[in-house]
Each structure stands twice: as structure tokens, then as C-alpha cells.
PDB file of C-alpha atoms and ligand atoms in Angstrom:
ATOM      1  CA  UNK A   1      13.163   2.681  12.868  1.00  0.00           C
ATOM      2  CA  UNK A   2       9.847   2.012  11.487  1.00  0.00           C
ATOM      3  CA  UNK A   3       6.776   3.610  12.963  1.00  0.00           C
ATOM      4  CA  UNK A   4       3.906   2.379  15.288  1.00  0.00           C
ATOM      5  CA  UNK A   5       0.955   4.095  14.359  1.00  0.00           C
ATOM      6  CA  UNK A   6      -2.047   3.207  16.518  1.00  0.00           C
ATOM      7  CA  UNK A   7      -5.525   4.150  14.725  1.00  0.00           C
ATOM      8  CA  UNK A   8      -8.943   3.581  16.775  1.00  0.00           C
ATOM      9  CA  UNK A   9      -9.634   0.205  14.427  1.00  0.00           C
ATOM     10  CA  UNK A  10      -5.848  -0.939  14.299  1.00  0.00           C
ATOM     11  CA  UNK A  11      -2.187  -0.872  14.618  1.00  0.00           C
ATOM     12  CA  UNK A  12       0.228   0.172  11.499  1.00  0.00           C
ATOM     13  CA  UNK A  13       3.466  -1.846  11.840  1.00  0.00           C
ATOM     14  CA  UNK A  14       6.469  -3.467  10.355  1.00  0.00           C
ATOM     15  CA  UNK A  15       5.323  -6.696   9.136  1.00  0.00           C
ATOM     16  CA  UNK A  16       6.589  -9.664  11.460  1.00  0.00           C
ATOM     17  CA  UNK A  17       7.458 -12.874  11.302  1.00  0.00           C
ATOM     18  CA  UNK A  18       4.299 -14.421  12.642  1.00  0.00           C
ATOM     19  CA  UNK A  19       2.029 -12.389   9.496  1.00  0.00           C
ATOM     20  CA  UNK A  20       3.914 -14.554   7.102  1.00  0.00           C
ATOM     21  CA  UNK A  21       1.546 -17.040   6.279  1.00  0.00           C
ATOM     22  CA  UNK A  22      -1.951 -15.017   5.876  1.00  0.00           C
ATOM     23  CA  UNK A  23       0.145 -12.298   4.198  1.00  0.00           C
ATOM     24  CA  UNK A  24       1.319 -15.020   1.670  1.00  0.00           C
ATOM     25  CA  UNK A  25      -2.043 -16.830   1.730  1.00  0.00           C
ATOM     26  CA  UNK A  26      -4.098 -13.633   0.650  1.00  0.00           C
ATOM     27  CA  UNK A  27      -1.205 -12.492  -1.679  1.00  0.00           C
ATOM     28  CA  UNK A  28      -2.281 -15.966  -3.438  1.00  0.00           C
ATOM     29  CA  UNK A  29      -5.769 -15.009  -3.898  1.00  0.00           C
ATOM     30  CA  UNK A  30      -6.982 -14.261  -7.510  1.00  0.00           C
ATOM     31  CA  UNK A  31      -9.290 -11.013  -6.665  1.00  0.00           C
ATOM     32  CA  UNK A  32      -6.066  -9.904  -4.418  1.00  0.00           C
ATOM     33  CA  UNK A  33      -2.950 -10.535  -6.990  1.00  0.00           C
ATOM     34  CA  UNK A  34      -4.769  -9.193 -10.158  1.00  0.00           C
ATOM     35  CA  UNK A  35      -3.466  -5.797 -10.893  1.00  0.00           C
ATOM     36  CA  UNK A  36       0.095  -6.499  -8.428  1.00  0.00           C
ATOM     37  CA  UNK A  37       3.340  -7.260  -9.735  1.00  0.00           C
ATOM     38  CA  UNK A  38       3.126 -11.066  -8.226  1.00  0.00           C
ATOM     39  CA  UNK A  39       1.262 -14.063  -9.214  1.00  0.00           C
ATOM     40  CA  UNK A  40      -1.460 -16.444  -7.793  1.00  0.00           C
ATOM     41  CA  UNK A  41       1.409 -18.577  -7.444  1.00  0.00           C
ATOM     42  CA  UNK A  42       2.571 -16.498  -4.307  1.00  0.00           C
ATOM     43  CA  UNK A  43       4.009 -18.717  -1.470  1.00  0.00           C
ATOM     44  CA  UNK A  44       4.820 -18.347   2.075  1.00  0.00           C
ATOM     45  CA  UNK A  45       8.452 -18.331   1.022  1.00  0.00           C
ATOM     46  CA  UNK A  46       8.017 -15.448  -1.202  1.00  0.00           C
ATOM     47  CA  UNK A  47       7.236 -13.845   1.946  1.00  0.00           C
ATOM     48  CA  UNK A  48      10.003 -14.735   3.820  1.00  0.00           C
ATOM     49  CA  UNK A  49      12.299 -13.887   1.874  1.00  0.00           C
ATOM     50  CA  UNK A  50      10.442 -10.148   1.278  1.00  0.00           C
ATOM     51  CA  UNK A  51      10.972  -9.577   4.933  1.00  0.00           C
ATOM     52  CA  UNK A  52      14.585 -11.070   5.000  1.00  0.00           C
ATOM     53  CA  UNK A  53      14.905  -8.468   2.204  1.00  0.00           C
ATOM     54  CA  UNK A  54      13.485  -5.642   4.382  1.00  0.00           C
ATOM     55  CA  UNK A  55      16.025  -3.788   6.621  1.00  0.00           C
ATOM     56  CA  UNK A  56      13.565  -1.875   8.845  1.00  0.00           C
ATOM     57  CA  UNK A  57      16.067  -0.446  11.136  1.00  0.00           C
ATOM     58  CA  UNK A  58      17.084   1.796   8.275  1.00  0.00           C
ATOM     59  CA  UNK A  59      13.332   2.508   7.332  1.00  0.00           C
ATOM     60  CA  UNK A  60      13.173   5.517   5.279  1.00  0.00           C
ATOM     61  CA  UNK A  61      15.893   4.604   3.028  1.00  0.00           C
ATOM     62  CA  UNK A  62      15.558   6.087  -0.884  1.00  0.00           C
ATOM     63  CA  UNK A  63      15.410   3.539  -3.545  1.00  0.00           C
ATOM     64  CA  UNK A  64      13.482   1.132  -1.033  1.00  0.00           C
ATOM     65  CA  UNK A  65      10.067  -0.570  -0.603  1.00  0.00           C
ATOM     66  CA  UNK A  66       8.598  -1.482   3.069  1.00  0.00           C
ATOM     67  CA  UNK A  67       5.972  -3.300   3.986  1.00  0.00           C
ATOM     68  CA  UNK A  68       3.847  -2.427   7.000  1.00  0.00           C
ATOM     69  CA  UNK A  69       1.197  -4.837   8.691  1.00  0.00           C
ATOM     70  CA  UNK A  70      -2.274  -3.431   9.358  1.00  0.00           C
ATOM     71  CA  UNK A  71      -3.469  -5.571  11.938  1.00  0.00           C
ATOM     72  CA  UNK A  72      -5.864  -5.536  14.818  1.00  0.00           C
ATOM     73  CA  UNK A  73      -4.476  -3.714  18.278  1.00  0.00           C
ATOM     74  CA  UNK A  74      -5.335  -7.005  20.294  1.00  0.00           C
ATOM     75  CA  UNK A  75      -5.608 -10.205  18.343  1.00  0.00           C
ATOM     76  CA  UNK A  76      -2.862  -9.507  15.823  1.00  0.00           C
ATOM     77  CA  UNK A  77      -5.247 -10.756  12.752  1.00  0.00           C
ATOM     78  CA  UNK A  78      -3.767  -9.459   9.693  1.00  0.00           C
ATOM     79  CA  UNK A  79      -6.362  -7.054   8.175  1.00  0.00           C
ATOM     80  CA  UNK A  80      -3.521  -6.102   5.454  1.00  0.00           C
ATOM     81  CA  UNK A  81      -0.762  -4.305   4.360  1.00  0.00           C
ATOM     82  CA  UNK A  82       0.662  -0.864   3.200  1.00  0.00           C
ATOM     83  CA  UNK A  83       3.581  -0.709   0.990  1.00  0.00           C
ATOM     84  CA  UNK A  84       5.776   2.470   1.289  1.00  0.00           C
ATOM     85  CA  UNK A  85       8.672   3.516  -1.184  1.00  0.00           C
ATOM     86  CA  UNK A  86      10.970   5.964  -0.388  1.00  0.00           C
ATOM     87  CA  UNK A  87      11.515   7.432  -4.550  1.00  0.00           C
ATOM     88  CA  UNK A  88      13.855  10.316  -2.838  1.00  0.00           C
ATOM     89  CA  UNK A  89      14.697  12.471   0.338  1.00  0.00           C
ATOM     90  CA  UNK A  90      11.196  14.452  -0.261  1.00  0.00           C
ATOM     91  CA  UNK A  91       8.601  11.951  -2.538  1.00  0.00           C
ATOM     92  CA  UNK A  92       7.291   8.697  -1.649  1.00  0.00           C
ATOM     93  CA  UNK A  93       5.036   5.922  -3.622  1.00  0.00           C
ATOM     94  CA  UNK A  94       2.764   4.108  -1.605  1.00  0.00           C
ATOM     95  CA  UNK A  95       0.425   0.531  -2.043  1.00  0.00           C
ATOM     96  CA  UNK A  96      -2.487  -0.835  -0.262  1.00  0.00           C
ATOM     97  CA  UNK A  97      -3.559  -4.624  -0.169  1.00  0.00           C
ATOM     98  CA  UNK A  98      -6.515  -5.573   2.232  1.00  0.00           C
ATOM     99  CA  UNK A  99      -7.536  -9.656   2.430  1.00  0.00           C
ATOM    100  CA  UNK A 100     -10.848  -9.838   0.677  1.00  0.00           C
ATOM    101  CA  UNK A 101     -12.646 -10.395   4.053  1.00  0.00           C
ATOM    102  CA  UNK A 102     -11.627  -6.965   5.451  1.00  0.00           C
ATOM    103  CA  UNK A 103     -12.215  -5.529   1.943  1.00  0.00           C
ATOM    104  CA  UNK A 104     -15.415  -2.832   2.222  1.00  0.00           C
ATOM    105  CA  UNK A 105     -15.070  -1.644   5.559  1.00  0.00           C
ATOM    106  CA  UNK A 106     -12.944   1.315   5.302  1.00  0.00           C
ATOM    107  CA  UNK A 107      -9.649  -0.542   6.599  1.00  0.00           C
ATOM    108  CA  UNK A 108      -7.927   0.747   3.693  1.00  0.00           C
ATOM    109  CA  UNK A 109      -9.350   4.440   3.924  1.00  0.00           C
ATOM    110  CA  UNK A 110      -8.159   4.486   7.354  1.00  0.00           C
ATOM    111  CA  UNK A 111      -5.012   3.156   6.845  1.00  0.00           C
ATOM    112  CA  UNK A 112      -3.822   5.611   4.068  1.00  0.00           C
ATOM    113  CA  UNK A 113      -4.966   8.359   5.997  1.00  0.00           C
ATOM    114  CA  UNK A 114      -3.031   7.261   9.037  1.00  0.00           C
ATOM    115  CA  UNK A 115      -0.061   6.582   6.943  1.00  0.00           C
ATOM    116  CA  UNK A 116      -0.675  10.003   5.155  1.00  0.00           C
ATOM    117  CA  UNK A 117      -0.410  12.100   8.285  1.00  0.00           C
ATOM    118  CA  UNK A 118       2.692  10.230   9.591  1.00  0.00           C
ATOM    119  CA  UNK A 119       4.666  11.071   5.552  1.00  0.00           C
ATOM    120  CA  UNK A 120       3.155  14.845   5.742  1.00  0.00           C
ATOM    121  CA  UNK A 121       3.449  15.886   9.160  1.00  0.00           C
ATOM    122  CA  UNK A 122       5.826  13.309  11.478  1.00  0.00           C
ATOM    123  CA  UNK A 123       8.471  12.695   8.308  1.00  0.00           C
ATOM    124  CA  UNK A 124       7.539  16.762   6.332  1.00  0.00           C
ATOM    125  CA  UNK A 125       7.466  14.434   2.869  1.00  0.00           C
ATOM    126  CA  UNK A 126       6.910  16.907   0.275  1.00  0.00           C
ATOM    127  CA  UNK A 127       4.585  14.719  -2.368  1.00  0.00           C
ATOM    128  CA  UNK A 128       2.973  11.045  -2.129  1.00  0.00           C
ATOM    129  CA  UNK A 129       2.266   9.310  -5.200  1.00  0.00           C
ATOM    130  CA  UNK A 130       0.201   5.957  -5.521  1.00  0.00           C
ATOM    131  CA  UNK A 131       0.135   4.022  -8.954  1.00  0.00           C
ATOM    132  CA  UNK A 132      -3.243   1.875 -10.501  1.00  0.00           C
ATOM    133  CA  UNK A 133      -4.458  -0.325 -13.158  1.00  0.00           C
ATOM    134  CA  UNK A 134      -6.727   1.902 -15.054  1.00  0.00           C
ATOM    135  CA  UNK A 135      -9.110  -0.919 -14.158  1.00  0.00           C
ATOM    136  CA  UNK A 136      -8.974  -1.806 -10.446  1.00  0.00           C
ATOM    137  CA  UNK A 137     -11.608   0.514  -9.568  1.00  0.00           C
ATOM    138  CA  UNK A 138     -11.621  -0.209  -5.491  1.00  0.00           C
ATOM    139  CA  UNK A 139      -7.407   1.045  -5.921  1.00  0.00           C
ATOM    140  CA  UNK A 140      -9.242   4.567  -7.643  1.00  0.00           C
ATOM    141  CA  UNK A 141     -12.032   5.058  -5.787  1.00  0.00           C
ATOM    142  CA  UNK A 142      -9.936   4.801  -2.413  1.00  0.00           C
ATOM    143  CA  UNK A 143      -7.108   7.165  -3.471  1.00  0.00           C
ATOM    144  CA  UNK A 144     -10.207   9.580  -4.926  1.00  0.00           C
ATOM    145  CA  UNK A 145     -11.787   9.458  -1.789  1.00  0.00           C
ATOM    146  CA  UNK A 146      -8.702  10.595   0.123  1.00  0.00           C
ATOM    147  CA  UNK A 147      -8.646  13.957  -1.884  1.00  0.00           C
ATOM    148  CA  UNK A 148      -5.664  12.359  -4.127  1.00  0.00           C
ATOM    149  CA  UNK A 149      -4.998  14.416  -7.851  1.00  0.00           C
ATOM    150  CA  UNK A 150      -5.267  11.842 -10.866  1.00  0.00           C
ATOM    151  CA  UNK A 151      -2.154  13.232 -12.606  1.00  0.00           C
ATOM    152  CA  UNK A 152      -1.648  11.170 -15.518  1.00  0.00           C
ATOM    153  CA  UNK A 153      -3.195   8.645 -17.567  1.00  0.00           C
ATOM    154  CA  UNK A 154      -0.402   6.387 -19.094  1.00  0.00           C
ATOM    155  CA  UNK A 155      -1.877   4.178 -21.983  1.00  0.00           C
ATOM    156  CA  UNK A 156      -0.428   0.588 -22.638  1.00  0.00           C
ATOM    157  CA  UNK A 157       2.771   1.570 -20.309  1.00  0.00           C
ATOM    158  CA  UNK A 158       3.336  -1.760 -18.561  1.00  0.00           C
ATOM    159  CA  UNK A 159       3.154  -5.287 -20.262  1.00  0.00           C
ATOM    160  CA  UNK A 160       1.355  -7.200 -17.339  1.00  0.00           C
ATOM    161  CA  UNK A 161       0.439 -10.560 -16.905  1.00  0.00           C
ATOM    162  CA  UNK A 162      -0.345 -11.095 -21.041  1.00  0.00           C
ATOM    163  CA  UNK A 163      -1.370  -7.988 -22.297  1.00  0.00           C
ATOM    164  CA  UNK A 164      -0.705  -4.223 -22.620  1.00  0.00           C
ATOM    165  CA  UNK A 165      -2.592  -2.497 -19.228  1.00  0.00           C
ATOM    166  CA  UNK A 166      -3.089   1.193 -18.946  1.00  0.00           C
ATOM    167  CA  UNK A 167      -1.887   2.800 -15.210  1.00  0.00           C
ATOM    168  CA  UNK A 168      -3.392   6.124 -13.800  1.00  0.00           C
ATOM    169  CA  UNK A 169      -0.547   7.989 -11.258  1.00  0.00           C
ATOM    170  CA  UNK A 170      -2.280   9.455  -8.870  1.00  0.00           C
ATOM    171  CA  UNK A 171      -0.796  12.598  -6.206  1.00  0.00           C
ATOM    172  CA  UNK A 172      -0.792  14.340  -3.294  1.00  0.00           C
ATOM    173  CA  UNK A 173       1.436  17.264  -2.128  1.00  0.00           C
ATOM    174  CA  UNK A 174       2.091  18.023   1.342  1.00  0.00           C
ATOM    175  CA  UNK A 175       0.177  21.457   0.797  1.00  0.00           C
ATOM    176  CA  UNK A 176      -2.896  19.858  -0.450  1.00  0.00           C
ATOM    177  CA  UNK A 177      -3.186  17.405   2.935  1.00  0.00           C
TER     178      UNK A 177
HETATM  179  C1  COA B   1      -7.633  -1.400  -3.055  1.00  0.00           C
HETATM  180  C2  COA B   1      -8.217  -1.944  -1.758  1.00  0.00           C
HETATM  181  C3  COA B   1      -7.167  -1.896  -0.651  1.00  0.00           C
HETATM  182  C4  COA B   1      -9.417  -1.075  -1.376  1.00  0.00           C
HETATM  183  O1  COA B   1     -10.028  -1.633  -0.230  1.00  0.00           O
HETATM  184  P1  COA B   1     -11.494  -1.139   0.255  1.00  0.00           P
HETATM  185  O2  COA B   1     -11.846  -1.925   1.443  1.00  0.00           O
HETATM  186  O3  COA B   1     -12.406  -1.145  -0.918  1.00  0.00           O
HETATM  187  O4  COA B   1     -11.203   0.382   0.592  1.00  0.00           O
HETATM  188  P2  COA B   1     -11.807   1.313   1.719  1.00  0.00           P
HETATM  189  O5  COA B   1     -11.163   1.083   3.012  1.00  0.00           O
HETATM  190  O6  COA B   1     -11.739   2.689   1.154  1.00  0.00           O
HETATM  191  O7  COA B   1     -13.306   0.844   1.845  1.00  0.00           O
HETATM  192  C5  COA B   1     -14.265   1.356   0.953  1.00  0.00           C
HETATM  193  C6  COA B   1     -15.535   0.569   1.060  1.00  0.00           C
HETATM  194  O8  COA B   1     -15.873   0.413   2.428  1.00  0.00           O
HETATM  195  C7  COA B   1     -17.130   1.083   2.689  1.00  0.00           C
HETATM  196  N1  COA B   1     -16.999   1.692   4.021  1.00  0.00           N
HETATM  197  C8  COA B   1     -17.608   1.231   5.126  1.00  0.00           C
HETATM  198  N2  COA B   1     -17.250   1.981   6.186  1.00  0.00           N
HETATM  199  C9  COA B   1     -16.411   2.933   5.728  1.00  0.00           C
HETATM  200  C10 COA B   1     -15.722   4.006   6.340  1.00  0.00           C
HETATM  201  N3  COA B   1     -15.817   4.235   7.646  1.00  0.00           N
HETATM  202  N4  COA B   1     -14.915   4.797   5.580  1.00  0.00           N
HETATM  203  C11 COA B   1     -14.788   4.578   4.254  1.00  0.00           C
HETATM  204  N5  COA B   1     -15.426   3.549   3.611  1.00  0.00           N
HETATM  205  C12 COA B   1     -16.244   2.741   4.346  1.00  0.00           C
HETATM  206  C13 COA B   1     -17.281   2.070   1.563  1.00  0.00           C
HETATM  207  O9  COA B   1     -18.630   2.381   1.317  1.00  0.00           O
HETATM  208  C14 COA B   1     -16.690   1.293   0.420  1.00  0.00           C
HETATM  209  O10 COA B   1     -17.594   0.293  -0.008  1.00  0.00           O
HETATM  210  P3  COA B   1     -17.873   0.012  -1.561  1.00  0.00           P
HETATM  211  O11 COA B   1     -16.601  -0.568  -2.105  1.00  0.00           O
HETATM  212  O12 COA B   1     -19.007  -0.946  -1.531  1.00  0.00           O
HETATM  213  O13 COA B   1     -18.185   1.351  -2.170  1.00  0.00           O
HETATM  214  C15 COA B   1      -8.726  -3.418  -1.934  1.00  0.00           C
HETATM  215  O14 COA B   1      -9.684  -3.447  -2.961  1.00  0.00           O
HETATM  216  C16 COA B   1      -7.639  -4.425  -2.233  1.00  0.00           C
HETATM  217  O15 COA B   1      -6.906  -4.851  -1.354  1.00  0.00           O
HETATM  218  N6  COA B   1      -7.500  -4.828  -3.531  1.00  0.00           N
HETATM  219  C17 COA B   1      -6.568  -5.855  -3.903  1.00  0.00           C
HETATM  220  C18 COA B   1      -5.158  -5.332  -3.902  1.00  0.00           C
HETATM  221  C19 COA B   1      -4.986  -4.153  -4.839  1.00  0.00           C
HETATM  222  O16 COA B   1      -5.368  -4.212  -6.005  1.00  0.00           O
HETATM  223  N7  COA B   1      -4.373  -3.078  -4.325  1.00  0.00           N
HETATM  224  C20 COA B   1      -4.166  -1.842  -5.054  1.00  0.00           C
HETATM  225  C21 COA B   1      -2.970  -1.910  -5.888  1.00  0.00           C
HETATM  226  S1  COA B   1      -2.632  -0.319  -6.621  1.00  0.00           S
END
């Protein structure tokens, strides 16, 4: 099953049905979309059918991609979303998307640490990795600020959106938490 994890800001969650349309509407957002892998032209069936997609009974399977909801405890306002991929049994990729108005408040920070523990110490993942444009700058300075190794440095690996864009891959071990 996928996890609950209650922070003192937030809850960590699967996404649900009723996060569907902010999810979709800050997906659409220009500042938001520019270094993911989906457009501006991001719609609230795109989302639907990303969690039809999502079997989150079986979370934790290898080969997959899960979106949780970070969300406030009471309300249930959408703050944003982590994205967790399960590469094998022991190594997992993860993403981080906040809506622009919850952007600069350490949501994110939070979040990734939370998430961090539960891979390391509830799940004993052996290494997380998290993958940025070269030029998103918010996506570096977060994973630098959570103690994350910049590993590699991969020039003009991924044609994106028009042009050639340079990705930094970014790690943590389980012994280095
Ligand atoms: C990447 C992203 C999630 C980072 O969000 P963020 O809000 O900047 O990240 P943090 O939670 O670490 O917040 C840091 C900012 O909050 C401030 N802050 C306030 N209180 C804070 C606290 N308690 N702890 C940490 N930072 C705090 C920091 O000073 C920093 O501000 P600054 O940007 O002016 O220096 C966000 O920019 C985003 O969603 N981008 C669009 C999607 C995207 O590109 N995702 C990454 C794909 S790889």
C-alpha cells in the first residue's frame, strides 16, 4: 500500500481523485512545466488517466512511477506533489513539483526529507537518485540543500522541448542520510 506520512506542515499521500484538477491546473503553468517531460498543454484528463495508470495497492513496484499528493492535514489544498520511481529492489528516482504559490516556503524541503526518511529507514532503500535541467536552479538548490551528491553532469543528453538541454544526476546513499 502506499504510505501516509504526516509532517508538522502536511500530509504525504497517494494522489486522489478530488486533486485532479489543481494538480492538472498547475501542471499547465509555464514556470511549473518548463524543465518536466509534459507540456503547457497539460489537461485535467492527462491527470486522470495518470492516476487510472497508477496501481497504488502494489506501490513499490520496480519499473514504476507514483505520484504522491502533498497537501494540507485539514483543508486538503494541494500544496504539490512527489514523484517516486522504483528503478530496482534497492534504488529509487524521485521528483518534486510545488504550485508556484507554495513555491519558497520550504514545502518542498520538507517534503523530500519526509519522503527521504520513509525510502532509508521504513523501506532500507539502498540509494535515491533525483534528475535536473542543468538550468532549473530551485530543482538544484533543493536537492543541495538536502545533503544530495551531484554525481554527474550529462551534456546535451536529452532533446527537450526544441533544443539539446544538459541534466545534472544527483545522489544519495542510505549511508550518507
Ligand atoms: C523545485 C521546486 C519543487 C523547489 O521548490 P522550493 O519551494 O523552491 O523549495 P524549498 O521547499 O526548498 O524552498 C526553498 C525556498 O524557501 C525558503 N524557505 C522558507 N522557509 C524555509 C524552510 N523552513 N526550509 C527551507 N527553505 C525555506 C528558502 O529560503 C528558499 O527560498 P529561495 O528560493 O528564495 O532561496 C519548485 O521550484 C518547483 O515546483 N518547480 C517546478 C517543477 C520542477 O521544475 N520540479 C523539479 C523537476 S526536477
Amino acid at each position: 500500500m502506499s504510505p501516509e506520512l504526516i509532517t508538522e506542515h502536511f500530509i504525504i499521500r497517494a494522489l486522489a481523485p478530488n486533486d485532479l484538477l489543481a494538480f492538472s491546473q498547475y501542471r499547465s503553468m509555464p514556470e511549473v512545466a518548463q524543465y518536466q517531460s509534459w507540456g503547457e498543454d497539460y489537461s485535467l484528463s492527462d491527470a486522470k488517466a495518470l492516476l487510472e495508470g497508477t496501481d497504488y495497492a502494489h506501490f513499490g513496484q520496480e519499473g514504476h512511477w507514483y505520484q504522491l499528493a502533498i497537501a494540507d492535514r485539514e483543508s486538503e489544498v494541494l500544496f504539490g506533489d512527489l514523484a517516486v520511481h522504483f528503478i530496482d529492489e534497492q534504488q529509487v528516482e524521485i521528483g518534486f513539483t510545488l504550485a508556484p504559490q507554495y513555491q519558497g516556503k520550504g514545502i518542498a524541503c520538507e517534503a523530500v526529507n519526509t519522503l527521504l526518511a520513509y525510502l532509508f529507514n521504513t523501506l532500507n532503500k539502498h540509494r535515491v537518485i533525483a534528475i535536473t535541467d542543468t538550468k532549473n536552479r530551485p530543482s538544484c538548490q533543493l536537492v543541495e540543500r538536502l545533503n544530495f551528491r551531484k554525481e554527474a553532469h550529462f551534456m546535451q543528453n536529452v532533446f527537450f522541448k526544441g533544443a539539446w538541454g544538459d541534466e545534472y544526476v544527483y545522489a544519495m546513499l542510505k549511508s550518507e542520510y
